[in-house]
Amino acid sequence: MARHGNFLGATALALALLMSAPSLAPAATIVIVNNDGAGEGFNDPASVSPIGGNPGTTLGAQRLFIFSHAASIWGAILPSNVTIRVLAQFNPQTCSATSGVLGSAGARSAHANFAGALLTNTYYQQALANKLSGSDLSVLEDINATFNSDVDNAVCLGDANWYYGIDGDEGTDIELLPVVLHELGHGLGFATFASSSTGAFLDNTPDVFSHFLLNKSTGLHWDEMTNNNARKNSATNTGNLVWDGSTVNLRAPSVLQHEPEVRVLSPLSIAGSYTAIEAEFTGPIDGTGVTADIVLVTDAVAPVNDGCEAFTNGAALVGKLALIDRGLCNFVDKAVSAQANGAIGLIVANNVAGAPIPMGGVNPAITIPSVMISQADGTAIKNALLSGAVSATLRRHPTLLAGAHLDGEVKMYAPNPVEPGSSVSHFDVTAFPDLLMEPGINSGLHDGVDLTHQLFIDLGWLSPVTSVEPVAVAPGFRVRSAPNPFSPATTISLNLPAAGRTRVIVYDIQGRLVKRLLDDWMPSGPHGIAWDGTDDHGRRAAAGVYFSRVESNGLRAAERLVKLER
């Protein structure tokens, strides 16, 4: 992942799930309100040539075109009969030759207990609150967005400048379009108002985004936690803070690839699966992978294992997996050197505690699979190498998705220590392919909104049963439950036209996952799937309205369930 800089994800308000009939609201109109002064930002008169589908002939006009184009992408996806207004400006932001803030955006106001709100005593981001209420609840613009004008200066991020085309051909520059899509995503609801540093809710009131944040270690959602400290701890529970919205998690297997892993085969004392994050420049990684002994690279200049100088043990790498420490040179150079010395795979060990990080850079000449593992895992392998050979397979895990918990929920970004402005309000960086709402800009992104679309369905912009996402529908592919209404249990009946992997889940009227009933390969024909009225934690679900949802071979069906008091 080409990490040119960090998004500063300003906190914004999340949305509730609209589970009833399809929304009749038209595609949203999103208007960019130019908040720049004369001669700056959107009004910069500097003459430029049209580029990559952007017809602007001044710098300001090209910037405004990109913002308007991003607004049209979101507007075509999200329905609302209330115009969404974005107060936007370009200003100098924190920046150096190696890192910088690219932009930030967030809701300008929060609303609770308005007509149309689906959860009581819960804050909603302004644009969605307007959509649900059918009226404009504030005289303020809905979103405030600030972008870094210094990116076009040599002192900010070196030679990288904003790329103002819409064709994805940014080269070594930073494409503005996905950054704007990302920040507008925060303003439209992809964020919580809760502080990741203290766990405190705004005005001690939960927001709907927190309604879907689940701490897998405790089984509690953020809005179920009774104290700030529990949320604070959850914000640094790396790998165990997940999104519990049914639409995102049903869609994830169609978006995310299987997670890469380094599976150590011997010695038995350290054998097992080691979590890895693949590099942006990696060669192919498949389920079979490559198997060989691991060799720790050495070079002549301290630190001697970072592979930043000519290797002193290059001959030993032929046909092996090269282990190199993260260090003082870029990741691409490490991979090029390892490949040139005959290695068939690259494993980079992090040099700081915590999870492995994405490795950015582009070099089409790199053909070997390349991943990073944690410092702790790297140390374990290096210690074992002191006593003899270490054999491993670098491959894709047969079941785990890159960026998802072992139970299937998509992970949220929860690094330790906390990163205010980035923690919680982003997808985790382990996701692959890269997702729009990760905390950094990745060169593989362009104009897609990937799982963010599904997250907005979970939040309430669209109904998950009647969303605009294209789904093939087979005649007669329907779900019927009996009894319905029911207490305490019911059986969901379905008839599969063809064999294939089939998922059956139950979720509540707010869109939160209640029970995974089935996720397995199923033969064609009729099937009955029992639901005993409990959730995934074995707790009895409350009386009320639920929905069952079935997906198989690209087909989808859903049914409304009514659970009665026992």
Coordinates of C-alpha atoms in Angstrom, one line a residue:
M1 CA 0.0 0.0 0.0
A2 CA 1.5 3.3 -1.0
R3 CA 1.2 5.2 2.2
H4 CA 1.8 8.8 1.1
G5 CA 0.2 10.2 4.2
N6 CA -2.6 9.7 6.7
F7 CA -6.2 10.6 6.5
L8 CA -7.3 12.6 9.5
G9 CA -10.7 10.9 9.9
A10 CA -12.7 13.6 11.7
T11 CA -15.4 12.1 13.9
A12 CA -18.8 12.0 12.3
L13 CA -22.1 10.6 13.2
A14 CA -23.4 7.2 12.1
L15 CA -26.8 6.1 10.9
A16 CA -29.6 3.9 11.8
L17 CA -30.9 1.0 9.6
L18 CA -34.1 1.5 7.7
M19 CA -35.6 -2.0 7.6
S20 CA -39.0 -1.3 6.3
A21 CA -40.3 -0.7 2.7
P22 CA -37.9 0.6 0.0
S23 CA -37.0 4.2 0.3
L24 CA -38.9 6.4 -2.1
A25 CA -36.3 9.2 -1.7
P26 CA -34.5 10.1 -5.0
A27 CA -30.7 9.9 -5.5
A28 CA -29.2 12.5 -3.2
T29 CA -28.1 15.9 -4.5
I30 CA -24.7 16.7 -2.9
V31 CA -23.6 20.3 -3.3
I32 CA -20.0 21.6 -2.8
V33 CA -20.1 25.0 -1.0
N34 CA -16.9 26.8 -1.8
N35 CA -15.5 28.3 1.4
D36 CA -12.1 29.5 0.0
G37 CA -11.1 33.1 -0.3
A38 CA -10.1 34.9 -3.5
G39 CA -7.1 33.4 -5.2
E40 CA -6.8 30.3 -3.1
G41 CA -8.1 26.7 -3.0
F42 CA -11.0 26.3 -5.3
N43 CA -10.4 29.9 -6.5
D44 CA -6.7 29.4 -7.3
P45 CA -6.2 31.0 -10.8
A46 CA -3.0 29.2 -11.7
S47 CA -3.2 28.0 -15.3
V48 CA -3.1 24.2 -15.8
S49 CA -3.8 21.9 -18.7
P50 CA -6.8 19.5 -18.6
I51 CA -5.7 16.1 -17.3
G52 CA -7.1 12.6 -17.1
G53 CA -10.7 13.5 -17.8
N54 CA -10.6 16.7 -15.7
P55 CA -11.5 19.6 -18.1
G56 CA -10.4 22.4 -15.7
T57 CA -7.9 24.9 -17.0
T58 CA -7.1 26.5 -13.6
L59 CA -5.9 24.7 -10.4
G60 CA -9.0 25.9 -8.6
A61 CA -11.4 24.6 -11.3
Q62 CA -9.7 21.2 -11.3
R63 CA -10.0 20.9 -7.5
L64 CA -13.7 21.8 -7.7
F65 CA -14.3 19.3 -10.5
I66 CA -12.9 16.5 -8.4
F67 CA -15.0 17.4 -5.4
S68 CA -18.1 17.6 -7.6
H69 CA -17.3 14.3 -9.2
A70 CA -16.9 12.6 -5.8
A71 CA -20.2 14.1 -4.7
S72 CA -21.9 12.7 -7.8
I73 CA -20.6 9.2 -7.0
W74 CA -21.9 9.3 -3.5
G75 CA -25.1 11.0 -4.6
A76 CA -25.9 8.2 -7.1
I77 CA -25.6 5.6 -4.3
L78 CA -27.3 7.3 -1.4
P79 CA -31.0 8.3 -1.5
S80 CA -32.3 11.5 0.1
N81 CA -34.9 14.1 -0.8
V82 CA -32.9 16.7 1.3
T83 CA -29.9 18.3 -0.4
I84 CA -26.6 17.5 1.2
R85 CA -24.3 20.5 1.5
V86 CA -20.5 20.2 1.9
L87 CA -18.7 23.3 3.2
A88 CA -15.2 22.7 1.7
Q89 CA -11.9 24.5 1.6
F90 CA -8.2 24.0 0.8
N91 CA -5.8 25.2 3.5
P92 CA -2.2 24.4 4.6
Q93 CA -2.2 21.3 6.9
T94 CA 0.4 19.5 8.9
C95 CA 3.0 18.1 6.5
S96 CA 6.6 17.1 6.1
A97 CA 8.7 15.6 3.3
T98 CA 7.6 12.1 4.5
S99 CA 4.2 12.3 6.0
G100 CA 1.2 14.7 6.2
V101 CA -2.5 15.1 6.7
L102 CA -4.2 14.9 3.3
G103 CA -7.7 16.0 4.4
S104 CA -10.4 15.7 7.0
A105 CA -14.2 15.9 7.1
G106 CA -17.0 15.4 9.5
A107 CA -20.6 16.2 10.2
R108 CA -21.3 19.7 11.3
S109 CA -24.1 18.8 13.8
A110 CA -25.6 15.8 15.5
H111 CA -29.3 15.0 16.0
A112 CA -31.3 12.7 18.2
N113 CA -35.0 11.9 18.8
F114 CA -36.2 13.5 15.7
A115 CA -39.2 12.4 13.7
G116 CA -38.0 9.4 11.7
A117 CA -35.2 8.4 14.0
L118 CA -35.1 4.6 14.4
L119 CA -33.2 4.5 17.7
T120 CA -34.2 6.7 20.6
N121 CA -31.6 8.8 22.6
T122 CA -29.1 8.1 19.8
Y123 CA -27.1 10.7 17.8
Y124 CA -27.3 10.7 14.1
Q125 CA -25.0 12.3 11.6
Q126 CA -26.7 15.4 10.1
A127 CA -27.0 14.2 6.5
L128 CA -28.6 10.9 7.5
A129 CA -30.8 12.5 10.1
N130 CA -32.1 14.8 7.4
K131 CA -32.7 11.8 5.1
L132 CA -34.6 9.9 7.7
S133 CA -36.7 12.8 8.8
G134 CA -37.4 14.0 5.3
S135 CA -36.5 17.6 6.3
D136 CA -33.5 19.8 6.9
L137 CA -32.8 19.8 10.6
S138 CA -30.1 22.5 10.7
V139 CA -29.3 25.8 8.9
L140 CA -25.7 24.6 8.9
E141 CA -24.1 22.8 6.0
D142 CA -24.2 19.1 6.6
I143 CA -20.4 18.3 6.3
N144 CA -17.3 20.3 6.8
A145 CA -14.2 19.3 4.7
T146 CA -10.7 20.7 4.7
F147 CA -8.0 19.5 2.4
N148 CA -4.2 20.2 2.3
S149 CA -3.2 22.8 -0.3
D150 CA 0.4 22.2 0.6
V151 CA 0.5 18.8 -1.1
D152 CA 1.2 20.7 -4.4
N153 CA 4.3 22.2 -2.8
A154 CA 7.7 20.5 -2.8
V155 CA 8.1 20.7 1.0
C156 CA 5.1 18.5 1.5
L157 CA 5.5 14.8 0.8
G158 CA 8.5 15.4 -1.4
D159 CA 7.9 15.0 -5.1
A160 CA 4.4 13.8 -4.7
N161 CA 1.6 16.2 -5.7
W162 CA -2.1 16.0 -6.0
Y163 CA -3.2 14.2 -9.1
Y164 CA -6.4 15.9 -10.5
G165 CA -7.4 13.3 -13.1
I166 CA -10.2 10.8 -12.7
D167 CA -8.6 8.0 -14.8
G168 CA -6.5 6.5 -12.0
D169 CA -3.3 7.3 -13.7
E170 CA -1.6 9.1 -10.8
G171 CA 1.8 7.4 -11.1
T172 CA 3.9 8.6 -8.1
D173 CA 1.4 11.4 -7.3
I174 CA -1.5 11.2 -4.9
E175 CA -4.9 10.9 -6.6
L176 CA -7.3 13.4 -5.0
L177 CA -10.5 11.6 -6.0
P178 CA -10.3 8.6 -3.6
V179 CA -9.2 11.0 -0.8
V180 CA -12.3 13.1 -1.3
L181 CA -14.5 10.0 -1.5
H182 CA -12.9 8.8 1.8
E183 CA -13.4 12.1 3.7
L184 CA -17.0 12.6 2.4
G185 CA -17.6 9.0 3.7
H186 CA -16.7 10.2 7.2
G187 CA -19.0 13.2 6.8
L188 CA -21.8 11.0 5.6
G189 CA -21.5 8.7 8.6
F190 CA -18.4 6.4 8.6
A191 CA -17.3 7.5 12.1
T192 CA -18.3 7.6 15.7
F193 CA -18.6 10.7 17.9
A194 CA -17.1 8.7 20.8
S195 CA -13.5 9.5 21.7
S196 CA -11.1 6.6 21.0
S197 CA -8.8 8.0 23.6
T198 CA -11.2 8.2 26.5
G199 CA -14.2 6.2 25.4
A200 CA -16.6 9.0 26.2
F201 CA -19.7 9.5 24.1
L202 CA -20.6 13.0 22.9
D203 CA -22.9 14.4 25.6
N204 CA -23.0 10.9 27.1
T205 CA -25.2 9.9 24.3
P206 CA -24.4 6.9 22.0
D207 CA -24.4 7.3 18.2
V208 CA -25.6 4.8 15.7
F209 CA -22.1 3.9 14.5
S210 CA -21.3 2.7 17.9
H211 CA -24.4 0.5 17.7
F212 CA -22.5 -1.7 15.3
L213 CA -19.1 -1.7 17.0
L214 CA -18.6 -5.0 18.7
N215 CA -15.8 -6.0 21.1
K216 CA -15.3 -9.7 20.4
S217 CA -13.4 -10.2 23.7
T218 CA -16.5 -9.2 25.7
G219 CA -19.4 -9.7 23.3
L220 CA -20.6 -6.2 23.9
H221 CA -21.4 -3.4 21.4
W222 CA -20.2 0.0 22.3
D223 CA -23.6 1.3 23.0
E224 CA -24.1 -1.7 25.4
M225 CA -21.0 -0.8 27.5
T226 CA -21.7 0.8 30.8
N227 CA -18.6 2.8 31.2
N228 CA -16.1 4.8 29.2
N229 CA -13.1 2.7 30.2
A230 CA -14.6 -0.4 28.5
R231 CA -14.9 1.5 25.2
K232 CA -11.4 3.0 25.7
N233 CA -9.9 -0.5 26.1
S234 CA -11.9 -1.8 23.1
A235 CA -10.4 1.0 20.9
T236 CA -6.9 -0.7 21.3
N237 CA -8.1 -4.3 21.2
T238 CA -6.3 -4.9 17.9
G239 CA -8.0 -7.6 15.8
N240 CA -11.0 -7.9 18.1
L241 CA -13.0 -4.7 17.4
V242 CA -15.3 -5.6 14.5
W243 CA -18.3 -4.3 12.5
D244 CA -21.4 -6.2 13.5
G245 CA -23.7 -5.0 10.6
S246 CA -25.1 -7.9 8.6
T247 CA -24.8 -6.3 5.1
V248 CA -21.1 -5.7 5.4
N249 CA -20.3 -9.1 6.7
L250 CA -22.4 -10.9 4.1
R251 CA -20.7 -9.0 1.4
A252 CA -17.2 -9.3 2.7
P253 CA -16.4 -12.8 1.2
S254 CA -17.1 -11.3 -2.2
V255 CA -14.8 -8.4 -1.7
L256 CA -11.9 -9.5 0.5
Q257 CA -9.3 -12.1 -0.5
H258 CA -8.2 -14.9 1.9
E259 CA -5.6 -13.7 4.4
P260 CA -2.0 -14.5 3.8
E261 CA -0.1 -16.5 6.4
V262 CA 3.3 -17.8 7.1
R263 CA 2.7 -21.3 8.3
V264 CA 5.8 -22.6 10.1
L265 CA 6.2 -26.3 9.6
S266 CA 9.3 -27.0 11.7
P267 CA 10.7 -27.0 14.3
L268 CA 7.6 -28.1 16.2
S269 CA 8.4 -25.7 19.0
I270 CA 7.3 -22.8 16.9
A271 CA 5.1 -24.5 14.3
G272 CA 1.8 -22.9 13.5
S273 CA 0.2 -20.0 11.6
Y274 CA 1.7 -16.5 11.7
T275 CA -0.5 -13.6 10.7
A276 CA 0.9 -11.7 7.7
I277 CA -0.1 -8.6 5.7
E278 CA 0.8 -8.7 2.0
A279 CA 2.7 -5.9 0.4
E280 CA 1.2 -3.8 -2.3
F281 CA 4.0 -4.8 -4.6
T282 CA 3.7 -8.6 -3.9
G283 CA 3.9 -11.3 -6.4
P284 CA 1.0 -13.8 -6.5
I285 CA 0.0 -15.6 -3.3
D286 CA -2.2 -18.6 -3.7
G287 CA -3.6 -21.3 -1.5
T288 CA -0.8 -23.7 -2.2
G289 CA 1.9 -21.0 -1.7
V290 CA 5.6 -21.6 -1.7
T291 CA 7.4 -23.8 0.8
A292 CA 11.1 -23.5 1.8
D293 CA 13.5 -22.9 4.6
I294 CA 13.7 -19.4 6.0
V295 CA 17.0 -17.6 5.8
L296 CA 17.7 -14.5 7.8
V297 CA 19.3 -11.9 5.5
T298 CA 22.5 -10.2 6.6
D299 CA 24.3 -7.2 5.2
A300 CA 27.6 -5.4 6.0
V301 CA 26.2 -2.3 7.7
A302 CA 24.4 -2.2 11.0
P303 CA 21.6 -2.9 11.5
V304 CA 22.7 -6.0 9.6
N305 CA 19.4 -7.7 9.1
D306 CA 17.4 -4.9 7.4
G307 CA 18.6 -5.7 3.9
C308 CA 19.4 -2.1 3.1
E309 CA 22.9 -2.8 1.8
A310 CA 24.4 -5.6 -0.3
F311 CA 23.6 -9.0 1.2
T312 CA 26.6 -10.8 2.7
N313 CA 24.8 -14.2 2.5
G314 CA 23.1 -13.9 -0.8
A315 CA 24.1 -17.3 -2.0
A316 CA 22.2 -18.9 0.9
L317 CA 18.9 -17.3 -0.3
V318 CA 18.6 -19.3 -3.6
G319 CA 15.3 -21.2 -3.4
K320 CA 14.6 -19.9 0.1
L321 CA 12.3 -17.6 2.0
A322 CA 14.2 -14.4 2.9
L323 CA 13.5 -13.0 6.4
I324 CA 14.4 -9.3 6.6
D325 CA 13.8 -6.7 9.4
R326 CA 11.9 -3.6 8.7
G327 CA 14.5 -0.8 8.8
L328 CA 16.1 2.1 7.1
C329 CA 15.3 1.6 3.4
N330 CA 12.0 1.2 1.5
F331 CA 10.2 -2.1 1.3
V332 CA 10.4 -2.3 -2.5
D333 CA 14.2 -2.2 -2.3
K334 CA 14.2 -5.1 0.1
A335 CA 12.0 -7.2 -2.2
V336 CA 14.1 -6.4 -5.3
S337 CA 17.3 -7.4 -3.5
A338 CA 15.8 -10.6 -2.1
Q339 CA 14.5 -11.6 -5.5
A340 CA 17.8 -10.7 -7.3
N341 CA 19.5 -13.1 -4.8
G342 CA 17.3 -16.0 -5.7
A343 CA 14.7 -15.9 -2.9
I344 CA 11.3 -17.3 -3.7
G345 CA 9.5 -15.3 -1.1
L346 CA 10.0 -12.3 1.2
I347 CA 9.0 -12.1 4.9
V348 CA 9.6 -8.7 6.6
A349 CA 9.6 -8.7 10.4
N350 CA 8.3 -5.5 11.9
N351 CA 10.9 -3.7 14.1
V352 CA 8.4 -2.3 16.6
A353 CA 5.9 -4.0 18.8
G354 CA 2.3 -4.6 17.7
A355 CA 0.7 -5.9 14.6
P356 CA 2.4 -6.0 11.2
I357 CA 1.8 -3.0 8.9
P358 CA 1.0 -2.7 5.2
M359 CA 4.1 -2.3 2.9
G360 CA 3.6 0.3 0.2
G361 CA 5.4 0.8 -3.1
V362 CA 5.1 -0.3 -6.7
N363 CA 7.5 -2.2 -8.9
P364 CA 6.0 -4.5 -11.6
A365 CA 9.3 -6.4 -11.7
I366 CA 8.7 -7.9 -8.3
T367 CA 7.3 -11.4 -8.8
I368 CA 7.9 -13.1 -5.4
P369 CA 5.2 -13.2 -2.7
S370 CA 6.0 -10.5 -0.1
V371 CA 4.5 -10.1 3.4
M372 CA 5.1 -8.6 6.8
I373 CA 4.8 -10.3 10.1
S374 CA 4.9 -8.9 13.6
Q375 CA 8.1 -8.2 15.6
A376 CA 7.2 -10.9 18.1
D377 CA 6.7 -13.5 15.4
G378 CA 9.9 -12.5 13.7
T379 CA 11.8 -12.8 16.9
A380 CA 10.4 -16.3 17.5
I381 CA 11.6 -17.4 14.0
K382 CA 15.1 -15.8 14.5
N383 CA 15.5 -17.4 17.8
A384 CA 14.7 -20.8 16.3
L385 CA 17.1 -20.2 13.5
L386 CA 19.9 -20.1 16.1
S387 CA 19.4 -23.8 16.7
G388 CA 18.8 -25.0 13.2
A389 CA 16.6 -24.8 10.1
V390 CA 13.1 -23.3 10.1
S391 CA 10.8 -24.5 7.3
A392 CA 7.6 -22.6 6.4
T393 CA 4.9 -22.1 3.7
L394 CA 3.9 -18.6 2.6
R395 CA 0.4 -19.0 1.3
R396 CA -3.2 -17.8 1.7
H397 CA -5.2 -19.1 4.6
P398 CA -7.9 -21.6 3.5
T399 CA -10.7 -19.9 5.4
L400 CA -9.8 -16.5 7.0
L401 CA -10.4 -13.4 5.0
A402 CA -7.8 -10.6 5.0
G403 CA -9.3 -7.9 7.2
A404 CA -12.0 -10.1 8.9
H405 CA -12.1 -11.8 12.3
L406 CA -12.0 -15.6 12.4
D407 CA -15.8 -15.5 13.0
G408 CA -16.2 -13.5 9.7
E409 CA -16.9 -10.0 10.9
V410 CA -14.9 -7.2 9.2
K411 CA -12.3 -5.7 11.6
M412 CA -12.2 -2.1 12.5
Y413 CA -8.9 -0.2 13.0
A414 CA -7.9 -0.6 16.7
P415 CA -4.1 -0.1 17.0
N416 CA -2.3 -0.1 20.3
P417 CA -1.4 2.7 21.2
V418 CA -4.5 4.5 20.1
E419 CA -4.3 6.9 17.1
P420 CA -6.8 9.8 17.7
G421 CA -8.6 10.7 14.5
S422 CA -7.9 7.3 12.9
S423 CA -8.7 4.6 15.5
V424 CA -12.1 3.0 15.4
S425 CA -13.6 5.1 12.6
H426 CA -11.8 3.1 9.8
F427 CA -11.7 -0.4 8.5
D428 CA -8.5 -2.3 9.6
V429 CA -5.4 -2.1 7.5
T430 CA -5.2 -5.9 7.2
A431 CA -8.0 -5.7 4.7
F432 CA -7.0 -6.8 1.2
P433 CA -7.7 -5.6 -1.4
D434 CA -7.3 -2.2 0.1
L435 CA -10.6 -0.6 1.2
L436 CA -11.6 3.0 0.7
M437 CA -12.1 3.6 4.4
E438 CA -8.7 2.4 5.8
P439 CA -6.7 5.1 7.7
G440 CA -4.2 5.7 4.9
I441 CA -4.3 6.4 1.2
N442 CA -3.4 3.5 -1.0
S443 CA -2.4 3.7 -4.7
G444 CA -4.7 0.8 -5.6
L445 CA -7.8 2.9 -4.8
H446 CA -9.6 4.9 -7.5
D447 CA -13.3 5.6 -7.5
G448 CA -14.8 2.5 -5.9
V449 CA -16.6 2.6 -2.6
D450 CA -16.3 -1.2 -1.9
L451 CA -17.6 -2.3 1.6
T452 CA -18.4 1.3 2.5
H453 CA -21.5 1.0 0.4
Q454 CA -22.6 -2.0 2.4
L455 CA -21.7 -0.2 5.7
F456 CA -24.0 2.7 4.7
I457 CA -26.8 0.1 4.1
D458 CA -26.2 -1.2 7.6
L459 CA -26.3 2.4 8.9
G460 CA -29.6 3.2 7.3
W461 CA -29.1 5.0 4.0
L462 CA -30.6 2.1 2.2
S463 CA -32.6 -1.0 3.3
P464 CA -30.6 -4.2 3.2
V465 CA -33.5 -6.1 1.8
T466 CA -34.2 -3.7 -1.0
S467 CA -30.9 -2.0 -1.6
V468 CA -29.8 -0.9 -5.0
E469 CA -26.9 -3.4 -5.0
P470 CA -27.5 -5.6 -8.1
V471 CA -28.4 -9.2 -7.1
A472 CA -29.4 -12.0 -9.4
V473 CA -32.8 -13.4 -8.4
A474 CA -34.1 -16.8 -9.5
P475 CA -37.8 -17.4 -9.9
G476 CA -39.1 -19.2 -6.9
F477 CA -36.0 -18.6 -4.7
R478 CA -37.8 -17.6 -1.6
V479 CA -37.7 -18.1 2.2
R480 CA -40.6 -19.3 4.2
S481 CA -40.6 -19.8 8.0
A482 CA -43.0 -21.7 10.1
P483 CA -44.4 -20.9 12.5
N484 CA -44.3 -17.2 11.9
P485 CA -45.1 -15.4 14.3
F486 CA -43.3 -17.8 16.5
S487 CA -42.3 -18.6 20.1
P488 CA -39.8 -19.9 21.1
A489 CA -38.5 -21.3 17.8
T490 CA -39.1 -21.5 14.1
T491 CA -37.8 -23.3 11.0
I492 CA -36.6 -21.3 7.9
S493 CA -37.4 -23.3 4.8
L494 CA -35.6 -22.7 1.5
N495 CA -35.2 -24.5 -1.9
L496 CA -31.8 -24.1 -3.5
P497 CA -31.8 -24.3 -7.3
A498 CA -28.2 -25.3 -7.3
A499 CA -25.5 -26.6 -4.9
G500 CA -23.2 -24.0 -3.5
R501 CA -22.0 -22.1 -0.4
T502 CA -25.1 -20.9 1.4
R503 CA -25.4 -18.4 4.3
V504 CA -28.5 -18.0 6.5
I505 CA -28.5 -15.3 9.1
V506 CA -30.9 -13.5 11.3
Y507 CA -30.6 -9.9 12.1
D508 CA -32.6 -7.4 14.1
I509 CA -34.6 -4.4 13.0
Q510 CA -31.5 -2.1 13.5
G511 CA -29.5 -4.3 11.2
R512 CA -27.3 -5.9 13.8
L513 CA -26.4 -9.6 13.4
V514 CA -28.3 -11.8 15.8
K515 CA -27.6 -15.4 14.8
R516 CA -25.5 -17.1 12.1
L517 CA -27.5 -20.2 11.3
L518 CA -25.6 -21.6 8.4
D519 CA -22.4 -20.8 6.4
D520 CA -21.5 -24.0 4.5
W521 CA -21.7 -25.8 1.2
M522 CA -25.2 -27.1 0.6
P523 CA -26.6 -29.4 -2.1
S524 CA -29.5 -28.3 -4.3
G525 CA -33.0 -29.0 -3.2
P526 CA -35.2 -28.2 -0.1
H527 CA -33.7 -27.5 3.3
G528 CA -35.0 -26.6 6.7
I529 CA -32.8 -24.4 9.0
A530 CA -34.0 -24.2 12.6
W531 CA -33.7 -21.1 14.7
D532 CA -34.1 -21.6 18.4
G533 CA -34.6 -17.9 19.2
T534 CA -31.2 -17.4 20.7
D535 CA -28.3 -15.1 19.5
D536 CA -24.7 -16.0 18.7
H537 CA -23.9 -15.8 22.4
G538 CA -26.6 -18.3 23.5
R539 CA -28.8 -15.5 24.9
R540 CA -32.5 -15.6 24.2
A541 CA -33.5 -12.9 21.8
A542 CA -36.1 -10.4 22.9
A543 CA -39.6 -10.5 21.4
G544 CA -39.9 -8.3 18.3
V545 CA -39.3 -8.1 14.6
Y546 CA -36.4 -9.8 13.0
F547 CA -35.3 -10.6 9.4
S548 CA -33.9 -13.9 8.0
R549 CA -31.6 -13.6 5.0
V550 CA -30.4 -16.3 2.7
E551 CA -27.6 -16.0 0.1
S552 CA -26.5 -18.7 -2.2
N553 CA -24.7 -18.6 -5.6
G554 CA -25.3 -14.9 -6.0
L555 CA -29.0 -15.3 -5.2
R556 CA -30.6 -13.5 -2.2
A557 CA -33.9 -13.8 -0.3
A558 CA -35.2 -12.4 2.9
E559 CA -38.2 -12.7 5.2
R560 CA -39.7 -10.8 8.1
L561 CA -40.0 -12.7 11.3
V562 CA -42.0 -11.9 14.4
K563 CA -40.9 -13.4 17.7
L564 CA -43.6 -13.4 20.4
E565 CA -43.2 -13.2 24.1
R566 CA -42.7 -16.7 25.5

